[in-house]
Short mmCIF file of C-alpha atoms in Angstrom, two decimals:
data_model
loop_
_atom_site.label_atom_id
_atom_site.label_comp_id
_atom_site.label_asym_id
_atom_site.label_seq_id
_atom_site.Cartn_x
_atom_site.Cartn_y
_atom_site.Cartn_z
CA UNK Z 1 11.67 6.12 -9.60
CA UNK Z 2 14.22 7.22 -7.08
CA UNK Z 3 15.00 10.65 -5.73
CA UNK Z 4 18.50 11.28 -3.74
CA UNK Z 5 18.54 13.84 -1.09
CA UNK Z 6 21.54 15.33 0.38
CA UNK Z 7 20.69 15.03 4.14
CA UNK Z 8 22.32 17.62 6.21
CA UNK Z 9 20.70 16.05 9.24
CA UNK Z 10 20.45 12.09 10.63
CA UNK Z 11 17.27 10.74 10.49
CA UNK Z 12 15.80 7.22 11.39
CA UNK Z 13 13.88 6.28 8.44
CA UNK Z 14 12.07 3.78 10.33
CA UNK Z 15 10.28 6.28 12.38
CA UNK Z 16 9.70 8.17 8.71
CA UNK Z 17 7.90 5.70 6.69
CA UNK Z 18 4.98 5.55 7.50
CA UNK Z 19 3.95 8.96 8.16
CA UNK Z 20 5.45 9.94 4.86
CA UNK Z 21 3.96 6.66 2.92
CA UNK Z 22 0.54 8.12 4.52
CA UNK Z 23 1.04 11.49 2.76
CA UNK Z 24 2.80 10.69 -0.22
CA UNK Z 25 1.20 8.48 -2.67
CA UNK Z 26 3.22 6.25 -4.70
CA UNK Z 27 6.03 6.29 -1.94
CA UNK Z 28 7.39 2.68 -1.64
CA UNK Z 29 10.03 3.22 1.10
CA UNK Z 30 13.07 4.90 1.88
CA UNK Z 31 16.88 4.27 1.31
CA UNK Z 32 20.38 5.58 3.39
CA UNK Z 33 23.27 5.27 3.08
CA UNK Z 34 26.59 7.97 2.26
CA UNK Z 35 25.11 10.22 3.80
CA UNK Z 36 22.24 10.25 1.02
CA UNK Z 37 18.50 9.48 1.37
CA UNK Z 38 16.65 7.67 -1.71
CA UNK Z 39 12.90 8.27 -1.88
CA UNK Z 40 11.49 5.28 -3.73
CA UNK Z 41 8.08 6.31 -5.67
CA UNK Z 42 6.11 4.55 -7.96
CA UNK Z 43 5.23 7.86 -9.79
CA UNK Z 44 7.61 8.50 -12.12
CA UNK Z 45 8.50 11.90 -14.62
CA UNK Z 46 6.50 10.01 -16.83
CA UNK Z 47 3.56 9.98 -15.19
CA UNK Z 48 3.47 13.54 -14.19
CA UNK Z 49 3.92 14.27 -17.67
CA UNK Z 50 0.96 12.79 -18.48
CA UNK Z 51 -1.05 14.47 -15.20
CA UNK Z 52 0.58 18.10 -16.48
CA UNK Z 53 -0.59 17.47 -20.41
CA UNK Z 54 -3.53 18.87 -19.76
CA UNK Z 55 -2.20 22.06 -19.23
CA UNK Z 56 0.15 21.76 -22.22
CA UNK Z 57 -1.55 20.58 -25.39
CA UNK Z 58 1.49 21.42 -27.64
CA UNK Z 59 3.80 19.46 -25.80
CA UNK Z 60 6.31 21.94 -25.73
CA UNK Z 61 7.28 22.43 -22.07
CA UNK Z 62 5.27 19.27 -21.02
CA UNK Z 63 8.73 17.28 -19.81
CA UNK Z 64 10.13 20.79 -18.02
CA UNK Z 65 6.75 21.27 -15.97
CA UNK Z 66 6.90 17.27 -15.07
CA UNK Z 67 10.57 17.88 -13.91
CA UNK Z 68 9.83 20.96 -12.32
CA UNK Z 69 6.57 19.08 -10.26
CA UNK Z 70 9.02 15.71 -9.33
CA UNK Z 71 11.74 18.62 -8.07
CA UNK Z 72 8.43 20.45 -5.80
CA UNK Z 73 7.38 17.31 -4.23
CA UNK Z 74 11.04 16.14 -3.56
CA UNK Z 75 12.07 19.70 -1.90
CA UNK Z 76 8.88 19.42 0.10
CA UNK Z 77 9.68 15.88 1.45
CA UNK Z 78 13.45 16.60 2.14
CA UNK Z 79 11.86 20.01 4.05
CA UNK Z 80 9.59 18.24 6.11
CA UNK Z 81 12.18 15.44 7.24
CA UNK Z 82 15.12 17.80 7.74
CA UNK Z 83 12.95 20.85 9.50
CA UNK Z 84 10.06 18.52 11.00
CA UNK Z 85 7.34 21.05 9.19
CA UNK Z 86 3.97 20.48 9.06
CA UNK Z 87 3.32 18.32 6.42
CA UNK Z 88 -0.11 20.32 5.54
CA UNK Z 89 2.20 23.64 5.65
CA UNK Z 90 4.77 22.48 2.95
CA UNK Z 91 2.67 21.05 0.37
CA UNK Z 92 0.44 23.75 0.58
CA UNK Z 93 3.47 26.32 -0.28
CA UNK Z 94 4.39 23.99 -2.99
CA UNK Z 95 1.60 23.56 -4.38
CA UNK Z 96 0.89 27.10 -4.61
CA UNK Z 97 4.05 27.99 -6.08
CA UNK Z 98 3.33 24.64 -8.70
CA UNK Z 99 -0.08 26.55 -9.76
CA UNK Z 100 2.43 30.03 -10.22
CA UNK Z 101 4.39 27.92 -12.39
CA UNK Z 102 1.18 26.43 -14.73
CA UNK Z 103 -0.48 30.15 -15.02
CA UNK Z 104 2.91 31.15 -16.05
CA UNK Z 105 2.67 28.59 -19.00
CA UNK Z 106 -0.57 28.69 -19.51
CA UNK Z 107 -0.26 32.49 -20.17
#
């Protein structure tokens, strides 16, 4: 799977990869070029449908909260590269407002 961010910042991707490959699994590497930065991931929406179908047995908003969990992790990367946050600090804000997001649904 690939994600595109818009960087507003240049980075050296080089001096990126493997701190982010050590916090992200299923990151394979990183792309630039236009002014664009790929994230290349082995996890795909599909699998974080099926890690977020426990939490929706219906199906009905199981694609949504996948899409909505790939966007999190994405805005989390691109916020640590571009801002040079703590790692620990981002996901942890992320992941909070993730488990807003499932009591929400589950509700």
């Amino acid at each position: 799977m690939e994600n595109k961010i818009r960087l507003s910042t240049q980075i050296n991707p080089e001096l990126l990869h493997e701190e982010i490959k050590a916090l992200y699994p299923g990151f394979t590497g990183l792309v630039i070029g236009d002014g664009m930065l790929t994230a290349i991931s082995d996890t795909g929406i599909s699998d974080l449908a099926d890690i977020v179908e426990a939490h929706d047995p219906e199906g009905e908003s199981t694609r949504e909260i996948a899409l909505r969990l790939d966007r999190e992790a994405i805005e989390a990367l691109e916020l640590t590269i571009t801002t040079e946050a703590d790692p620990m600090l981002v996901l942890e804000a992320r992941i909070a407002r993730i488990e807003a997001l499932l009591q929400v649904r589950l509700e």
